[in-house]
XYZ file of C-alpha atoms in Angstrom:
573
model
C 17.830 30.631 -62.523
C 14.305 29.898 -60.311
C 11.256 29.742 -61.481
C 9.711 32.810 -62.976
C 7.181 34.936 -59.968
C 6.136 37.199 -62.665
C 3.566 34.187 -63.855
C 0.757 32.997 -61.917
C -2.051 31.681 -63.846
C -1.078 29.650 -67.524
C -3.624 27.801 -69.707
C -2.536 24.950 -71.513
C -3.413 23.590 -74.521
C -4.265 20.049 -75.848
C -4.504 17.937 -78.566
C -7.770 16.990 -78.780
C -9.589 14.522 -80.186
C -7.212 11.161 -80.438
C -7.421 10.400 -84.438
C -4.383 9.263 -86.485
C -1.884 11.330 -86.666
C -3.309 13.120 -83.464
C -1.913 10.185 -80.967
C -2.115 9.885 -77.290
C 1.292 10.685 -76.905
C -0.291 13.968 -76.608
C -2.211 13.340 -73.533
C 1.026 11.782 -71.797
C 2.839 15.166 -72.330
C -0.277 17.184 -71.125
C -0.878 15.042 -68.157
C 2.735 15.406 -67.272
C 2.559 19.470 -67.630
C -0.424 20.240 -65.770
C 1.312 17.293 -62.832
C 4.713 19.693 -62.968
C 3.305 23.195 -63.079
C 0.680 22.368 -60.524
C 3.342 21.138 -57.951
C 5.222 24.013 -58.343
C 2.489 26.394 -57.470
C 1.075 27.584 -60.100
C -2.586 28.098 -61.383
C -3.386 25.784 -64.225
C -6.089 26.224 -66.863
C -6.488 23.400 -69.169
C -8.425 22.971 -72.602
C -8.816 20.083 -74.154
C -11.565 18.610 -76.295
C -11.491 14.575 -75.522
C -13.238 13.778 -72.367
C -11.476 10.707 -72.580
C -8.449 11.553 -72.557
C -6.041 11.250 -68.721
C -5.298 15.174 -69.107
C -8.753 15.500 -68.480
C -9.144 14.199 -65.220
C -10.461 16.748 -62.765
C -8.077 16.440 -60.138
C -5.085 17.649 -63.296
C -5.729 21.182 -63.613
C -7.353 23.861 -61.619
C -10.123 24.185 -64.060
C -10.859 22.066 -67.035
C -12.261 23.620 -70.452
C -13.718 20.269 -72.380
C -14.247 21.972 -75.460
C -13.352 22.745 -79.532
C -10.310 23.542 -79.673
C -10.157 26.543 -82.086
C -9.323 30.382 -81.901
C -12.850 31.383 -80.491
C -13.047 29.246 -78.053
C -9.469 29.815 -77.025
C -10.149 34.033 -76.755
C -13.375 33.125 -74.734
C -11.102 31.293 -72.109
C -8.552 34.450 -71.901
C -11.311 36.813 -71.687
C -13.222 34.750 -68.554
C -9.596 33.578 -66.913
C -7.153 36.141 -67.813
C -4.235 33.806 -67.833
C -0.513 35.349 -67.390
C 0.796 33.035 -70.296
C -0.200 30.134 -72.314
C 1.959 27.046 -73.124
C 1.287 25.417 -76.580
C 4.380 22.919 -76.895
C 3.230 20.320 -75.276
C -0.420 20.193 -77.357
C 0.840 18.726 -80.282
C 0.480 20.429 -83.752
C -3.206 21.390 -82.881
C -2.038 23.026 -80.010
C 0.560 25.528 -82.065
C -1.902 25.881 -85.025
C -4.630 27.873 -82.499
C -1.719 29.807 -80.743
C -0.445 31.377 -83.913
C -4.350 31.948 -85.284
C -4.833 33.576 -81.686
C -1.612 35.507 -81.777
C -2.703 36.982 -85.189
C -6.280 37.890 -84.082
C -4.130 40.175 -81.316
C -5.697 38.611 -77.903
C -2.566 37.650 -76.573
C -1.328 41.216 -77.183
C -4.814 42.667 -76.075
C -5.430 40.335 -72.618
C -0.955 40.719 -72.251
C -0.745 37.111 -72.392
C 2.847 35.758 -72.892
C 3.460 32.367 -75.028
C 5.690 30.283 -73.153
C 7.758 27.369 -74.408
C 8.334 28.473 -77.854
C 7.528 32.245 -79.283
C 5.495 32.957 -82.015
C 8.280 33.888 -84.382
C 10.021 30.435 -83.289
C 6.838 28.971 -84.183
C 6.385 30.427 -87.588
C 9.887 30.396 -88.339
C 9.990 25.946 -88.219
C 6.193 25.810 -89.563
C 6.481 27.977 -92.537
C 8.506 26.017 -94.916
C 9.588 29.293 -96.802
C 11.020 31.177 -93.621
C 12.770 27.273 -91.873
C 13.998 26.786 -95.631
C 15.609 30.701 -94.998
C 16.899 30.273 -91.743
C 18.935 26.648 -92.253
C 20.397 28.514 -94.933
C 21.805 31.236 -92.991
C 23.291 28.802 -90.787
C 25.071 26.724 -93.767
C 22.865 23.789 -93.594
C 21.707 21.712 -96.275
C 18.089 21.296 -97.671
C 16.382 19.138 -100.396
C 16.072 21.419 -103.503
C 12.151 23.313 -102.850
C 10.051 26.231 -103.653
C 6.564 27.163 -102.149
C 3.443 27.548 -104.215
C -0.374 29.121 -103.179
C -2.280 28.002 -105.634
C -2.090 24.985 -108.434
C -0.235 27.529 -110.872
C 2.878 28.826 -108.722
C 2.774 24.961 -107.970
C 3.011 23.705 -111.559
C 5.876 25.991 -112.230
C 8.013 24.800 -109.317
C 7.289 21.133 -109.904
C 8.574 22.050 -113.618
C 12.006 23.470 -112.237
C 12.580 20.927 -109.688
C 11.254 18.017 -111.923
C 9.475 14.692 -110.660
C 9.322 12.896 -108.280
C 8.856 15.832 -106.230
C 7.506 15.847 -102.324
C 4.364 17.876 -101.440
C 4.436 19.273 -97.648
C 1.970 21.220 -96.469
C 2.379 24.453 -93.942
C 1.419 23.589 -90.775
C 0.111 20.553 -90.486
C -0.515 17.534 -88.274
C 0.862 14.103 -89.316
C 1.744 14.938 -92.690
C -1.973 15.185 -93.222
C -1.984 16.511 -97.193
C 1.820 15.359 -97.911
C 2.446 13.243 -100.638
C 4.929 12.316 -103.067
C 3.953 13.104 -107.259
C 5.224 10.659 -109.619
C 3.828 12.583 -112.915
C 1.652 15.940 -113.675
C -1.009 14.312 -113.642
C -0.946 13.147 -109.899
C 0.763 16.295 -108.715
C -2.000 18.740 -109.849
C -4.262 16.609 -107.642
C -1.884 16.132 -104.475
C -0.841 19.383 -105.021
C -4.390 20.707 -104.771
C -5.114 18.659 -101.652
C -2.066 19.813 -99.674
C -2.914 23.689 -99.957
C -6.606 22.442 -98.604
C -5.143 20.914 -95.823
C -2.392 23.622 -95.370
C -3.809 26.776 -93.029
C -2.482 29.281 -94.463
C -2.763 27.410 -98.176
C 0.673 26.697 -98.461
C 2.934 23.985 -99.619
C 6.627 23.620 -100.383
C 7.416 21.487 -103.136
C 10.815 19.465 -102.859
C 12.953 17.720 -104.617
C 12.756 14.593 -104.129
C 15.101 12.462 -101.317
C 13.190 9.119 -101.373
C 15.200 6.194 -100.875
C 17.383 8.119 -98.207
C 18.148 7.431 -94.378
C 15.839 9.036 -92.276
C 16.905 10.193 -88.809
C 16.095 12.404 -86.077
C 17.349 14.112 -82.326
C 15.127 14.740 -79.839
C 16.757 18.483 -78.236
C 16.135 20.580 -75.635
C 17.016 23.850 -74.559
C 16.975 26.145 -71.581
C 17.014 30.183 -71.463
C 20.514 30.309 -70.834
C 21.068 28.296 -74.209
C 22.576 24.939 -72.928
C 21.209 22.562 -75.566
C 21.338 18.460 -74.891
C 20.621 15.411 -77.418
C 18.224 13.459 -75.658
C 17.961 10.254 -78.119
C 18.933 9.669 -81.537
C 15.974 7.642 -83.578
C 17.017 5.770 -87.066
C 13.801 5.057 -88.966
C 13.976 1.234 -90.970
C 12.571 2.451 -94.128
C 13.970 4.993 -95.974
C 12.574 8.626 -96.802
C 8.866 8.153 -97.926
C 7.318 6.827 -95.428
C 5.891 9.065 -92.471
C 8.142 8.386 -89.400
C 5.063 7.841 -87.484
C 4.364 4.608 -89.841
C 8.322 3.583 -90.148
C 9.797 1.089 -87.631
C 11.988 3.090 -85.622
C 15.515 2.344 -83.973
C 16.810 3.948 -81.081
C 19.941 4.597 -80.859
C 21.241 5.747 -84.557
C 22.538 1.953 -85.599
C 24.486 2.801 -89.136
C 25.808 6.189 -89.334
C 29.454 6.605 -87.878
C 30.458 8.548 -85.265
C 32.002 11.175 -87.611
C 28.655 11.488 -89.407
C 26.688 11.491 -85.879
C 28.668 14.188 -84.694
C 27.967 16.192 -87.873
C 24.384 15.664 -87.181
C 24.709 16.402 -84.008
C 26.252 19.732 -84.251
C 23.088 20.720 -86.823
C 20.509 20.107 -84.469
C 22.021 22.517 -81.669
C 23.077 25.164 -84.512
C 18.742 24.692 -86.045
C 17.603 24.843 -82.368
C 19.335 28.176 -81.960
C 18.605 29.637 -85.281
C 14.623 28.729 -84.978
C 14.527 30.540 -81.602
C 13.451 27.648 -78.626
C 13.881 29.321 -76.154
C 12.839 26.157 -73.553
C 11.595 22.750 -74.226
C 11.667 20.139 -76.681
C 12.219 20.048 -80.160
C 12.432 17.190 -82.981
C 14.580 17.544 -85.800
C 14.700 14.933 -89.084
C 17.089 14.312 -91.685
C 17.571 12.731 -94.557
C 21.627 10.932 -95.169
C 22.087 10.541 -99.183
C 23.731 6.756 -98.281
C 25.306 6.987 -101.967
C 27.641 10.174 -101.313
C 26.474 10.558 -97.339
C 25.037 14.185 -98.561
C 22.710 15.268 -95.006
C 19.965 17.585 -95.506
C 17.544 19.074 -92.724
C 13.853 17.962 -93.435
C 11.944 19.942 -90.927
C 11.430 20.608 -87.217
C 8.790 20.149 -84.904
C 9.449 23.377 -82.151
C 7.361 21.232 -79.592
C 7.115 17.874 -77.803
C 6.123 15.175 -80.235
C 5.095 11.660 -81.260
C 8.917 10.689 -80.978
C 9.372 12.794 -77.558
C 7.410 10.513 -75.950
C 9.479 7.652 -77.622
C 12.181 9.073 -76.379
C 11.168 9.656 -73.121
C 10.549 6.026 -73.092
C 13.875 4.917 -74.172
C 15.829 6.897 -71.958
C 14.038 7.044 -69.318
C 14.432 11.126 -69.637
C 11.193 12.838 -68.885
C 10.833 15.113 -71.675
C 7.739 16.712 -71.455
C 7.956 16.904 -67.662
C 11.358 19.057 -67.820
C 10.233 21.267 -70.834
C 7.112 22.398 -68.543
C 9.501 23.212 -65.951
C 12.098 25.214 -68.609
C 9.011 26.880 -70.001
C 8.619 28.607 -66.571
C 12.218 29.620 -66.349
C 14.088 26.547 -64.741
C 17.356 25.580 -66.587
C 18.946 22.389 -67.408
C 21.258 22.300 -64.579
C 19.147 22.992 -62.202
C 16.694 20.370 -62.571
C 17.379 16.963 -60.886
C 17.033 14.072 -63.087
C 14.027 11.991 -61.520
C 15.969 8.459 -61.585
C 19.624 9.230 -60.414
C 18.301 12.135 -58.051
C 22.344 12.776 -58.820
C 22.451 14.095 -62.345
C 21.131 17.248 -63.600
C 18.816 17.480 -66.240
C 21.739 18.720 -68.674
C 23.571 15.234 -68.170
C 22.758 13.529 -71.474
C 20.693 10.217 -71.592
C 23.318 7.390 -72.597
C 21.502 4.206 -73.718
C 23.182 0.534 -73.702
C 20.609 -1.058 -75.168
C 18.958 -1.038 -78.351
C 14.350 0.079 -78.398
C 12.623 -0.420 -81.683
C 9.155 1.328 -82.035
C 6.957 -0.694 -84.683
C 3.470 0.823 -85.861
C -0.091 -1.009 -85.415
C -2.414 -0.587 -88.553
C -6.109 -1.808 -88.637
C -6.181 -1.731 -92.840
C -8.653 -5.027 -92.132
C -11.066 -2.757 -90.520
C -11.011 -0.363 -93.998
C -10.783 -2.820 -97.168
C -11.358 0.618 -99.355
C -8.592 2.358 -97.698
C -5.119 2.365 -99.616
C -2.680 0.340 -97.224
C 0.294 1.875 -99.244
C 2.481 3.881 -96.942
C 3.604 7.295 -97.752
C 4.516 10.501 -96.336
C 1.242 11.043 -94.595
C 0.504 9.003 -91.625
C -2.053 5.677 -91.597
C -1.208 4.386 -88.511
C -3.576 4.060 -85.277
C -0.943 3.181 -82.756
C 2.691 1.428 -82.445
C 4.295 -1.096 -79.879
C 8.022 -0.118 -77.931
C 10.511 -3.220 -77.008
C 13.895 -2.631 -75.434
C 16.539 -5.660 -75.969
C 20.103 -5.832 -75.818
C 20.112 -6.315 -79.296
C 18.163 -4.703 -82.703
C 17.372 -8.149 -83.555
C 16.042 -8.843 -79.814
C 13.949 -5.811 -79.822
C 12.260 -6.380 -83.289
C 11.175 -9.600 -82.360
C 9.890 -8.630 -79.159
C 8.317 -5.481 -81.100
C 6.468 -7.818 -83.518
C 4.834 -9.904 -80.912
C 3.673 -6.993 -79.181
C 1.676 -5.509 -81.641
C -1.297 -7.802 -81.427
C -2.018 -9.062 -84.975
C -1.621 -12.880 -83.966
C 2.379 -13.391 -84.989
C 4.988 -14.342 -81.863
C 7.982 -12.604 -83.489
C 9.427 -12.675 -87.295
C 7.058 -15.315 -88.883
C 6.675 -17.042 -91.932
C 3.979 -15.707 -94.262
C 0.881 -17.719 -94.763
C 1.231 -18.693 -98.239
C 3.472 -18.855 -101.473
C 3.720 -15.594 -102.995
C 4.839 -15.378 -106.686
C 8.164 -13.402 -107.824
C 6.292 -10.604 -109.192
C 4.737 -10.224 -106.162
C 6.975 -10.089 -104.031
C 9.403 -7.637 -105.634
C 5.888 -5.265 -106.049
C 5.714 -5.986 -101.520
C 9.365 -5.113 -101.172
C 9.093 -1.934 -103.584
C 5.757 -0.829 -101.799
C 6.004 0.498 -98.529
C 3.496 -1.983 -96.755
C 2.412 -2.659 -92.919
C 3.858 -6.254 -93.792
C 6.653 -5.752 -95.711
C 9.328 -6.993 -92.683
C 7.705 -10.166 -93.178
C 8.283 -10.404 -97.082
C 11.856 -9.109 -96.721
C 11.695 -12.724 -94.008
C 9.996 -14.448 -96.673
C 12.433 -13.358 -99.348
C 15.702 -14.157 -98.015
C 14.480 -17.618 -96.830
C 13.864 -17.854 -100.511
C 17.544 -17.206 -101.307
C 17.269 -13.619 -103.020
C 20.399 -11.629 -102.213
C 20.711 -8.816 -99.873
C 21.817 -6.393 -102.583
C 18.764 -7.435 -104.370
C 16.403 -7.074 -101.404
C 18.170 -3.573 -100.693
C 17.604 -2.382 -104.652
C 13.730 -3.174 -104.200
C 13.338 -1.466 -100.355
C 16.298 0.490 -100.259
C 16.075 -0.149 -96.482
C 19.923 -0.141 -95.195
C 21.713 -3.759 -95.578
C 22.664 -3.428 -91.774
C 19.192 -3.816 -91.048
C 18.375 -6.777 -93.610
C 21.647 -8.403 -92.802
C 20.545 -8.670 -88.992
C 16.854 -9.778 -90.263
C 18.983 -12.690 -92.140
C 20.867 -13.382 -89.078
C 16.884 -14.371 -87.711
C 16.600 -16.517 -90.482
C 20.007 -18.321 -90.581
C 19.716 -19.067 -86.489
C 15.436 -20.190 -87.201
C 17.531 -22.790 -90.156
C 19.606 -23.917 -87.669
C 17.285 -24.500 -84.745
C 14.993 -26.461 -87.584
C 18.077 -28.574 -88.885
C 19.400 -29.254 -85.173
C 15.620 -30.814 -84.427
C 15.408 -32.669 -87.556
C 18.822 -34.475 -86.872
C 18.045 -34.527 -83.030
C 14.602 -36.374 -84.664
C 16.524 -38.446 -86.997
C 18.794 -39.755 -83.877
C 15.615 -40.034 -81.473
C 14.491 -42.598 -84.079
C 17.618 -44.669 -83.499
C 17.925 -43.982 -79.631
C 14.144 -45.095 -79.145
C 14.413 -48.346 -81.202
C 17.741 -48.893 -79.339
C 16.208 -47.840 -75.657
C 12.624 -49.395 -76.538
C 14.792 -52.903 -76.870
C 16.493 -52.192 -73.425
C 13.497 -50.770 -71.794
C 14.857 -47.460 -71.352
C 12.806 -43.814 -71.252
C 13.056 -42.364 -74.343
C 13.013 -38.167 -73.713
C 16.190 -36.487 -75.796
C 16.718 -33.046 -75.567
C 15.349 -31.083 -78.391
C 18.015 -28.311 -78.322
C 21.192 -27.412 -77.145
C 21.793 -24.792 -73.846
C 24.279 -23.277 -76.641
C 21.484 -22.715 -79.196
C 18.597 -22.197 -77.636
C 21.004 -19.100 -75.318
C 21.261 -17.549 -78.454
C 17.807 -18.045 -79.596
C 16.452 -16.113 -76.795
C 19.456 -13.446 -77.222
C 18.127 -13.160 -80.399
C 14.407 -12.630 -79.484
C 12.550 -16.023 -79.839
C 9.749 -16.721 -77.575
C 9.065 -20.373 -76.111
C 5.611 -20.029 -78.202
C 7.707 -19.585 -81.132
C 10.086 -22.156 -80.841
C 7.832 -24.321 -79.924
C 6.007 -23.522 -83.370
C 9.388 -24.003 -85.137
C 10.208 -27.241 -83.443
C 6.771 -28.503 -83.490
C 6.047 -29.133 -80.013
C 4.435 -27.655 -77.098
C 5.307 -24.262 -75.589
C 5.912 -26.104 -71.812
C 8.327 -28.441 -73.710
C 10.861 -25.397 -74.403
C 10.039 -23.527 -70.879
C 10.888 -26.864 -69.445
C 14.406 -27.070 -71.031
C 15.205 -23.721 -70.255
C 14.754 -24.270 -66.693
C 16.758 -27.360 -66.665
C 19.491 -25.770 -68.552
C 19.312 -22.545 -66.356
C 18.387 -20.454 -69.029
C 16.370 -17.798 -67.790
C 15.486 -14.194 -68.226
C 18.007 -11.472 -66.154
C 16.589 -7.597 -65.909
C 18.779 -5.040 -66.821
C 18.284 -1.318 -66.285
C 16.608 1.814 -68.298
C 18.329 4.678 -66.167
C 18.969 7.376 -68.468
C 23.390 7.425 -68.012
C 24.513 3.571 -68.699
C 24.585 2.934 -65.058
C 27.041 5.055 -64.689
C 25.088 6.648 -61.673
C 22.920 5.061 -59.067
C 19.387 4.742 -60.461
C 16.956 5.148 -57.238
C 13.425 4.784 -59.470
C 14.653 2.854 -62.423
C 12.800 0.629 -64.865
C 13.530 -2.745 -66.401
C 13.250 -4.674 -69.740
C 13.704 -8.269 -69.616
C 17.293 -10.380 -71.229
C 19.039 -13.262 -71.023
C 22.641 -12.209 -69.810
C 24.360 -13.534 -66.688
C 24.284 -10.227 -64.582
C 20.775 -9.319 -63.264
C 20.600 -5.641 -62.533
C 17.401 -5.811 -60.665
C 17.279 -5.260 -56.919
C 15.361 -8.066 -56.524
């Protein structure tokens, strides 16, 4: 169907203010709704409190509110513009935490102005944990053992029924601000009380506890006329406990089969349609028991989110973009996919590649702060590679980040047993490296997996890293061991004495597997030029392939490119 005539005017709302948990994914997503909805004619209003923020740019919307972001200011703005609808969806949590205080003040109802994108029941009905915890049972689906509590005494009881550990989540919230996970009474009465501060309506829902289990999530979308697509599957590294925002993340799903994918799949669309979306983006999470493969629904976000923009990334599928145009009545199929020009929008994003998202922390900049990761988000920003490969992709992840490593490094110093079973336990910013540090060691996988409970696909390609680094080292040493001989031998003929410190067969694979030339160079102990050097002589250099959204299976006409080394070079170039 064509865009809606009945609305003229819409006001939009942001994030504001760009704090942790409160990313600038949020400002992509706004910049790219106020882009859409002005091109296709219609008036945009746009609040937003960061001056600093791209959204904010004068030449975005029609007229730019710089201001607080709360209920009064928001009824001030209706009152003055008189806007035809407001779209909240693509504002973050902020953004749907004003709409719903607004919608219960009655201006929307008093100034007639629709909510767009996602209803205020559909709203509710994922934010409030006791009505989502209602309506994924009516569909059949599965949910960690939970009760809500408003105040510290309907809390004590339930944490005595479900028993510890027990997860605290708040009702709507941002980040998992005022989550937590309560070990003993003791800490629970105190996260417990902290959650129904941070809660707005002074709520929490106290689960059982799934800690230990692999995370996932879908990225879905949905049009008025209920077609629903998948737009990326995201596996997070660690398992449930640590805030997805702060988790390396693996796009696609790497370890679940395609029986159990399908079965995931299948309880997205069925949530999507139960909570009420009517158009846009949603992001659903949940947890796989990897014991029994028991799947439970954690929650849903009814709006575009941190991992939207992930996955917009990944794909290469616009998300935010083509949920503005749903929320003013497009449909899937009728909206061209920006880098075929040949697929719809309802074609489904196929990926033949492997992106890993990896989180930047500043703990140096806070020595008080508690570096432990949990369920409530610490981290200030995150770096995206795309590699043929997981193992590619984390390496080129690492070095992105900008905390002085080139890929999977060594630690700095010796660390003690006890330590280093107390970093693999603890969820840390480093801990990748001390899972490195402790298979280098010798400690088994099994072991490694009973302290992090991270899945042994992961650690078993991490020890792949470590086993090709051993053999690059060994391969120099006896390469070193010969040049000794050679030398002597070539110094008594008078002959030049260079010898090839690798082989075109193992330094391929090191780059297939992610190694810079600054970090082979570190490993072999010579200069970064040296290794550039030999991979030009042995024709060993990087190929582009394509990000185009459908596996090439269509032309791309505006692709992008990440960098390999493969044989086939997909740039037009």
């Amino acid at each position: 169907m064509p865009k809606r005539t009945d609305i003229k005017k819409i006001l939009i709302i942001g994030a504001g203010p760009i704090v942790i948990g409160q990313a600038c994914e949020f400002d992509y997503s706004g910049t790219q709704a106020c882009k859409v909805l002005k091109a296709e004619g219609f008036h945009v209003i746009l609040l937003n409190s960061n001056p600093a923020t791209i959204m904010t740019d004068p030449i975005m919307a029609d007229k730019t509110y710089i201001e607080p972001i709360t209920p009064e200011i928001v009824q001030r703005i209706i009152e003055k513009e008189r806007p035809d609808a407001i779209l909240p969806t693509l504002g973050g949590q902020t953004a749907l935490n004003v709409t719903v205080q607004v919608a219960e003040m009655g201006i929307f109802d008093k100034y007639n102005v629709e909510v767009i994108g996602a209803n205020i029941q559909a709203i509710k009905k994922s934010e409030n944990r006791e009505l989502f915890k209602k309506a994924m049972h009516k569909i059949g689906l599965d949910l960690p053992r939970s009760d809500k509590a408003h105040n510290l005494k309907e809390a004590l009881e339930v944490a005595e029924k479900i028993g510890f550990p027990v997860i605290i989540r708040p009702s709507f919230t941002l980040g998992g601000t005022g989550g937590a996970v309560a070990y003993n009474i003791e800490e629970f009465k105190r996260l417990a009380k902290t959650g129904l501060e941070s809660s707005m309506i002074s709520q929490i829902l106290i689960e059982e506890s799934v800690i230990g289990w692999k995370e996932f999530e879908l990225e879905v979308m949905r049009d008025v006329k209920d077609n629903v697509v998948i737009i990326c599957s995201i596996e997070n590294f660690d398992p449930m406990g640590v805030h997805t925002g702060d988790s390396i993340t693996v796009a696609p799903i790497q370890t679940l089969t395609d029986k159990e994918y399908q079965k995931m799949r299948d309880a997205s669309i069925a949530c999507i349609r139960e909570i009420g979306v009517e158009t846009g983006g949603s992001n659903i999470q949940f947890a796989v028991n990897p014991d029994n493969g028991r799947m439970v629904v954690i929650e849903m976000n009814p709006r575009v989110s941190r991992s939207s923009a992930l996955a917009s990334k990944a794909t290469g599928f616009p998300i935010a973009k083509i949920a503005a145009k749903l929320a003013v009545g497009y449909t899937l199929d009728e909206i061209p996919n920006d880098i075929t020009k040949e697929t719809p929008a309802c074609f489904e994003p196929t990926i033949d590649y492997c992106v890993v998202k990896i989180p930047r922390f500043t703990f140096e900049k806070f020595p008080d702060a508690d570096s432990t990761l949990t369920v409530s988000m610490k981290s200030v920003g995150e770096a995206m590679a795309i590699g043929r490969t997981f193992k590619e992709a984390l390496q080129k992840g690492l070095r992105s980040l900008e905390i002085g490593v080139d890929g999977l490094t060594d630690l700095k110093s010796e660390v003690s047993e006890s330590k280093l079973a107390e970093k693999l336990r603890t969820p840390n910013a480093e801990r990748i490296f001390y899972i490195k540090y402790a298979i280098k060691n010798g400690m088994d996988i099994n072991d490694i997996y009973k302290h992090t409970q991270i899945d042994r696909w992961f650690l078993h390609n991490i020890q792949e890293i470590v086993e090709l680094e051993k053999q690059i080292t060994d391969f120099s040493q006896q390469m070193s061991d010969n040049r000794c001989q050679k030398t002597e031998n070539k110094r008594q003929k008078n002959l030049p004495s260079d010898v090839c410190p690798l082989s075109s067969e193992l330094l391929l694979k090191a780059k297939q597997f992610g190694f810079s030339d600054k970090q082979l160079a570190r490993i072999l102990k010579t200069e970064e030029e040296v290794i550039r050097k030999l991979r030009n002589k042995l024709n060993i250099k990087a190929v582009y392939k394509l990000v185009d959204t459908c596996g090439a299976e269509f032309e791309a006409y505006t692709p992008y490119y990440y960098s390999t080394y493969e044989k086939e070079n997909e740039s037009c170039n």
